CSV table of C-alpha atoms in Angstrom, one decimal:
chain,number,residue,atom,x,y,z
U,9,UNK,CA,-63.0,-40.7,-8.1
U,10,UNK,CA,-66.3,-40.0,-10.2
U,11,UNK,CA,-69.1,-40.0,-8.1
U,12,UNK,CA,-71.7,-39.4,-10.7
U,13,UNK,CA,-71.4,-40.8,-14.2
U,14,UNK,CA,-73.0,-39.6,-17.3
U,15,UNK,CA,-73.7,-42.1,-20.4
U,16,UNK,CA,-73.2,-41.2,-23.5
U,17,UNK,CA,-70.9,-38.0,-23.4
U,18,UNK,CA,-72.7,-36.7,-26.6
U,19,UNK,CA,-75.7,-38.0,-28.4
U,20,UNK,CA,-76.8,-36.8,-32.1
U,21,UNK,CA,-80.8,-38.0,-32.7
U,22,UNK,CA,-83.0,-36.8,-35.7
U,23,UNK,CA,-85.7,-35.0,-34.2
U,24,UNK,CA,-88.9,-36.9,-33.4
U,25,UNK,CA,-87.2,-39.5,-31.9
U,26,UNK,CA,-87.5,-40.8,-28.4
U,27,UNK,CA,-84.1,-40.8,-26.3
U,28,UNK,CA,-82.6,-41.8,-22.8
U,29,UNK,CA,-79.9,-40.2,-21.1
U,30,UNK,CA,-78.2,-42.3,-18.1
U,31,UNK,CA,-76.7,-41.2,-15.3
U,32,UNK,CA,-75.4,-43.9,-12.4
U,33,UNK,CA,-74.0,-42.8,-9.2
U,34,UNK,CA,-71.6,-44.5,-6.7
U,35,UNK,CA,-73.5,-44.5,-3.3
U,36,UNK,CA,-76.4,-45.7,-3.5
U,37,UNK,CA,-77.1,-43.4,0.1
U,38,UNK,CA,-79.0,-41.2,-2.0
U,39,UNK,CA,-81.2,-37.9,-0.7
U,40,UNK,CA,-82.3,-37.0,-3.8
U,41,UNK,CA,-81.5,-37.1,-7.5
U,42,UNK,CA,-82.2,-34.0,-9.8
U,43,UNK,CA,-81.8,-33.5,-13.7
U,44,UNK,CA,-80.5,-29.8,-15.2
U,45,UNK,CA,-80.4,-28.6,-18.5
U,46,UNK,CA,-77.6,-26.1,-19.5
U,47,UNK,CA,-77.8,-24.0,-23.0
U,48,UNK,CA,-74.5,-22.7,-23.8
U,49,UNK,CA,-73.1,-19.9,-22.1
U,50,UNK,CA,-76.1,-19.8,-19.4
U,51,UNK,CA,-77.3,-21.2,-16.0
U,52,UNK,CA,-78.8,-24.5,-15.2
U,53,UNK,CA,-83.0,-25.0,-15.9
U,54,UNK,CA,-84.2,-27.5,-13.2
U,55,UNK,CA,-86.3,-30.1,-14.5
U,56,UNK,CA,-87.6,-33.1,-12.7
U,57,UNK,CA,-86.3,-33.6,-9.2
U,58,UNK,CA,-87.1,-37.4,-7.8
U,59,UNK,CA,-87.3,-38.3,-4.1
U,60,UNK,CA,-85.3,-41.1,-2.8
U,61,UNK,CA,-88.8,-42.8,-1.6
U,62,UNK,CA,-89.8,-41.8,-5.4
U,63,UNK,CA,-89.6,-44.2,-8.7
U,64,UNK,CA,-90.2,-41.8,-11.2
U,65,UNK,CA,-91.1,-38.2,-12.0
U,66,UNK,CA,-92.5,-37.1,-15.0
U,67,UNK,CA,-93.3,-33.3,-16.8
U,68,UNK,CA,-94.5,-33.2,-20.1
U,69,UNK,CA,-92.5,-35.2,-22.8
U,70,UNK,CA,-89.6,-36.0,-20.0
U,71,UNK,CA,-89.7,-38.8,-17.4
U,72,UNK,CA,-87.2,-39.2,-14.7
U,73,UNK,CA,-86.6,-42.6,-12.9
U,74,UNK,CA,-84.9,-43.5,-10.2
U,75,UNK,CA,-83.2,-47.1,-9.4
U,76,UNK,CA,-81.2,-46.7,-5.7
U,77,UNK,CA,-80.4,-50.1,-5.6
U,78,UNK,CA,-78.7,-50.6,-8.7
U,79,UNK,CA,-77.4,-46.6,-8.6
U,80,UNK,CA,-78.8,-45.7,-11.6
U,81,UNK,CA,-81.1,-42.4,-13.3
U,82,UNK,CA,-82.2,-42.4,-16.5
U,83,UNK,CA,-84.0,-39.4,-18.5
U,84,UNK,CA,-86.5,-40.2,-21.3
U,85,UNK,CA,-87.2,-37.7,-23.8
U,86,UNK,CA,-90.3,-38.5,-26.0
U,87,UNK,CA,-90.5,-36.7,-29.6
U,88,UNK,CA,-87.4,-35.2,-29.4
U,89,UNK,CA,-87.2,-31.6,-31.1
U,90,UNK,CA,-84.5,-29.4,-32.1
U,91,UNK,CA,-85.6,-27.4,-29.0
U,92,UNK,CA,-84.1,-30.2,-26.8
U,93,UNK,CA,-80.3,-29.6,-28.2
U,94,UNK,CA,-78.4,-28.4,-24.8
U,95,UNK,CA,-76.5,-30.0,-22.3
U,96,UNK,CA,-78.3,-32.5,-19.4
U,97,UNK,CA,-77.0,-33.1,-16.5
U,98,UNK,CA,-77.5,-35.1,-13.1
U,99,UNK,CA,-76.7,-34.1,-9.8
U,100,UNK,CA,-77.4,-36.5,-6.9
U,101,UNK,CA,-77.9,-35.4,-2.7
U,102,UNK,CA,-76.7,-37.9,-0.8
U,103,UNK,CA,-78.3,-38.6,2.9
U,104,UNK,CA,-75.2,-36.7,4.7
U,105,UNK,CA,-74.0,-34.1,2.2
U,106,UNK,CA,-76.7,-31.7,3.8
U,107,UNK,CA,-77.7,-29.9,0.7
U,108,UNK,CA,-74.8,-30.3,-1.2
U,109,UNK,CA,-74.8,-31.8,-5.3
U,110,UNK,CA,-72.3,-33.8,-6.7
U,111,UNK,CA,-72.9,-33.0,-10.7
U,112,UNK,CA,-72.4,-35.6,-13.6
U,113,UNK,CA,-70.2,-34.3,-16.2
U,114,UNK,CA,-73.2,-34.1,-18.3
U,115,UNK,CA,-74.5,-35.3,-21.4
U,116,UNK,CA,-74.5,-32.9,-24.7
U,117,UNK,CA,-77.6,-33.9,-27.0
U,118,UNK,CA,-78.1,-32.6,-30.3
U,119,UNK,CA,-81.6,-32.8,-31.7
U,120,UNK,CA,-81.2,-32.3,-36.0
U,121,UNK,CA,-84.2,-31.0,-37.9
J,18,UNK,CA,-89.8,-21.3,-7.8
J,19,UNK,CA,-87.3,-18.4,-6.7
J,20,UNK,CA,-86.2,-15.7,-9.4
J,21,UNK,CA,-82.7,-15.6,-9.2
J,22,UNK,CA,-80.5,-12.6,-10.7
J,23,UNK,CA,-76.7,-12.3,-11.1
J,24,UNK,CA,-75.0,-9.8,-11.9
J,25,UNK,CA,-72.5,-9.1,-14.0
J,26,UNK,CA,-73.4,-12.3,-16.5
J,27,UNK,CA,-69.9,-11.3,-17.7
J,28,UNK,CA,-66.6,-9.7,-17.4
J,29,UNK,CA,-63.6,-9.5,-19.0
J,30,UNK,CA,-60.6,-9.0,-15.6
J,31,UNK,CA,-57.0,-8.6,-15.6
J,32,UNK,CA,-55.0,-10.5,-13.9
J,33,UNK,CA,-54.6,-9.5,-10.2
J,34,UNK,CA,-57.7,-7.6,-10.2
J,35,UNK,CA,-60.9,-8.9,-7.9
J,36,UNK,CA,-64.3,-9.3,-9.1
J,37,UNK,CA,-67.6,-9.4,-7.3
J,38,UNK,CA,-70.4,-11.1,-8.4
J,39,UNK,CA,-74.0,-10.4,-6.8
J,40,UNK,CA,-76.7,-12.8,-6.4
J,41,UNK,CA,-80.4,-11.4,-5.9
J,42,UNK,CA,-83.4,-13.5,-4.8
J,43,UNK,CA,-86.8,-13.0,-5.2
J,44,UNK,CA,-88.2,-14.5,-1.7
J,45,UNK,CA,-86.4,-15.8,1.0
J,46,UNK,CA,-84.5,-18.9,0.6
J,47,UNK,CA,-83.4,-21.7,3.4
J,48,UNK,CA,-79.7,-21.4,1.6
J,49,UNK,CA,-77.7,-20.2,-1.2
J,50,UNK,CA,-74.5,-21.9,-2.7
J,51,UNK,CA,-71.7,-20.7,-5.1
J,52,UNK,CA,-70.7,-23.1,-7.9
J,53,UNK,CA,-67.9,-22.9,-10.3
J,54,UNK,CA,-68.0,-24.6,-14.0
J,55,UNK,CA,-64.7,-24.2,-15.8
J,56,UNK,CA,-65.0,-24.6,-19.5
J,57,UNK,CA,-65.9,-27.5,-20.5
J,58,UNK,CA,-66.5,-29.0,-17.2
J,59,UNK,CA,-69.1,-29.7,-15.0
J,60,UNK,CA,-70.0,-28.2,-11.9
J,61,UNK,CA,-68.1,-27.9,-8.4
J,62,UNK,CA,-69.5,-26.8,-5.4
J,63,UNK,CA,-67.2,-23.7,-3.8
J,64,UNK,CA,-68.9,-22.8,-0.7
J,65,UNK,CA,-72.8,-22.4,0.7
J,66,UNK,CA,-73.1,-19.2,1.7
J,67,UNK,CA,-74.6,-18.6,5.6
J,68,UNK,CA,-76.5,-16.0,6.4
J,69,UNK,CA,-75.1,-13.6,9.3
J,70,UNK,CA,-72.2,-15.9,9.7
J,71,UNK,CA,-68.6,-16.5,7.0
J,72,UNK,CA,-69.7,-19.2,4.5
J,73,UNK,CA,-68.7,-23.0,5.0
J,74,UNK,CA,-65.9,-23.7,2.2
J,75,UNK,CA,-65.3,-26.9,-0.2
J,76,UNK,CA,-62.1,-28.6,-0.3
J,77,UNK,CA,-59.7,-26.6,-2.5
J,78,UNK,CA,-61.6,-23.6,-1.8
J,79,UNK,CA,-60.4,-20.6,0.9
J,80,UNK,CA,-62.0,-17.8,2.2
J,81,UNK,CA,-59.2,-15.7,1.5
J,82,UNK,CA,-59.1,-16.2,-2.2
J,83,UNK,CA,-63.4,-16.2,-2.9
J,84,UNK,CA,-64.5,-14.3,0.2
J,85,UNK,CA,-68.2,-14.2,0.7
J,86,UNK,CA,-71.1,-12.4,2.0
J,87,UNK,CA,-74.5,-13.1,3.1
J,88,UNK,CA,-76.0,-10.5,5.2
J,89,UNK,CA,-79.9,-11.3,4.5
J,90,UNK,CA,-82.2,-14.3,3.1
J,91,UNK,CA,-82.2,-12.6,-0.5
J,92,UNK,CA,-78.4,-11.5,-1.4
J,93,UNK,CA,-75.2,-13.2,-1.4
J,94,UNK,CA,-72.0,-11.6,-2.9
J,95,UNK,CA,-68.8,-14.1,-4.1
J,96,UNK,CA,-65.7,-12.0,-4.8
J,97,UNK,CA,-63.2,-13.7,-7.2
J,98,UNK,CA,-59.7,-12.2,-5.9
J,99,UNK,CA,-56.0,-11.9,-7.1
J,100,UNK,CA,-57.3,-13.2,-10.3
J,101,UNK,CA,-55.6,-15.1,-12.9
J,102,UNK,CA,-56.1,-17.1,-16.0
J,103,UNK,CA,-57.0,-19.9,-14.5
J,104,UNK,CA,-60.2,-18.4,-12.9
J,105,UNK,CA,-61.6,-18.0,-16.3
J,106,UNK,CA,-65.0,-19.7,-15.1
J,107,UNK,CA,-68.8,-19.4,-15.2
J,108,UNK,CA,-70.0,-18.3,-11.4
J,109,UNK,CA,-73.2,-19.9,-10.6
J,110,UNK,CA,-75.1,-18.7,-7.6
J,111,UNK,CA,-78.0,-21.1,-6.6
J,112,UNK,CA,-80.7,-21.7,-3.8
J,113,UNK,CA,-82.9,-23.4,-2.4
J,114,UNK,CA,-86.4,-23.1,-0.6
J,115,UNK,CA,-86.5,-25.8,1.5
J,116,UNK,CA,-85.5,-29.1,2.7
J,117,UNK,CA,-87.0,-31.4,-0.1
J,118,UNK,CA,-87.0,-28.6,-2.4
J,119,UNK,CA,-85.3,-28.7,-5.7
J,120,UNK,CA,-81.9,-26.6,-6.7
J,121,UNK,CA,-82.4,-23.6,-8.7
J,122,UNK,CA,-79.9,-21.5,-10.2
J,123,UNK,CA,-79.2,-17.7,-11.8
J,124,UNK,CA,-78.2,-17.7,-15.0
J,125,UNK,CA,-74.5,-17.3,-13.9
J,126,UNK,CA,-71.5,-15.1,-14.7
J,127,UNK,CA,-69.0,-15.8,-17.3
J,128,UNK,CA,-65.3,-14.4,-15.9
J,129,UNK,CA,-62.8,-14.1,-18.7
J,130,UNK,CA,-59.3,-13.6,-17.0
J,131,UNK,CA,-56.5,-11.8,-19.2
């Protein structure tokens, strides 16, 4: 059973533009909801975790949002760059998984010069 | 946020061998977790780590097979024993700080069973 799906798989943008990455989740019993990036071959880089009691988070050119109700996350990238190319992912808390993730399978973006 | 080391980022292991991997925090963290990613997949929780006491274990996870150690705030070990192929993994430690804290995580160790 997938918990935490991740829309589109891949995604291929010219750089410059402006992107969203979505992510919907099962149980709407959410904690928290938390977005990764992965480079190949390395560890996760947090970057914007949102509050259940939270809309939206946003740092720098990304913004997070947050729709319990409907079970949904999406990330918006502004002016992508080629810097951007790695893998994102979600990972959602839910309200009785103590401090436990359950990860999206992730969503591979490739920004092109 | 916490500075997270893990060592070895890789290894190359024969089958039947065991591997430790060591996790090293830069402050004191509420609790540390051990995640696997096998290639091309995403990431799957093995066990979160207790400090003092043995580590609380996913579902298709035993002690016996990734035995784990926690005997401060800082350090956690995970030992990958009686390898074989199909351990061939990344090891991700990760912590957090506190209750509405966000996840961090080292920059993991890439285990290449032969």
């Amino acid at each position: 059973k997938q918990e935490v799906t991740q829309i589109p798989a891949a995604l291929s943008v010219p750089e410059g533009e402006n992107l969203v990455l979505n992510c919907s989740f099962t149980d709407s019993a959410i904690y928290n909801l938390q977005w990764f990036r992965q480079d190949p071959g390395k560890g996760l880089t947090s970057l914007l975790l949102i509050q259940s009691s939270q809309r939206e988070q946003t740092s720098g050119r990304l913004n997070a949002s947050l729709d319990k109700s409907s079970g949904r996350s999406t990330l918006y990238i502004a002016a992508s760059q080629p810097g951007d190319s790695a893998t994102y992912l979600c990972a959602r808390r839910g309200e009785t998984s103590g401090s436990r993730l359950t990860f999206g399978e992730g969503t591979q973006l490739t920004v092109n010069p | 946020s916490a500075v997270i080391s893990q060592k070895p980022s890789r290894d190359i292991c024969q089958r039947g061998t065991s591997l430790t991997i060591q996790c090293q925090v830069d402050s004191q963290v509420t609790m540390m977790f051990w995640y696997r990613q096998q290639p091309g997949q995403s990431l799957t929780l093995i066990a979160t780590a207790n400090q003092g006491s043995e580590a609380t274990y996913e579902s298709g996870f035993v002690i016996d097979k990734f035995p784990i150690s926690r005997p401060n705030l800082t350090f956690s070990t995970l030992t990958v024993s009686n390898m074989s192929p199909e351990d061939s993994s990344i090891y991700l430690c990760s912590v957090v700080e506190g209750p509405y804290s966000p996840l961090h995580f080292g920059n993991g160790t890439r285990l290449t069973v032969t």
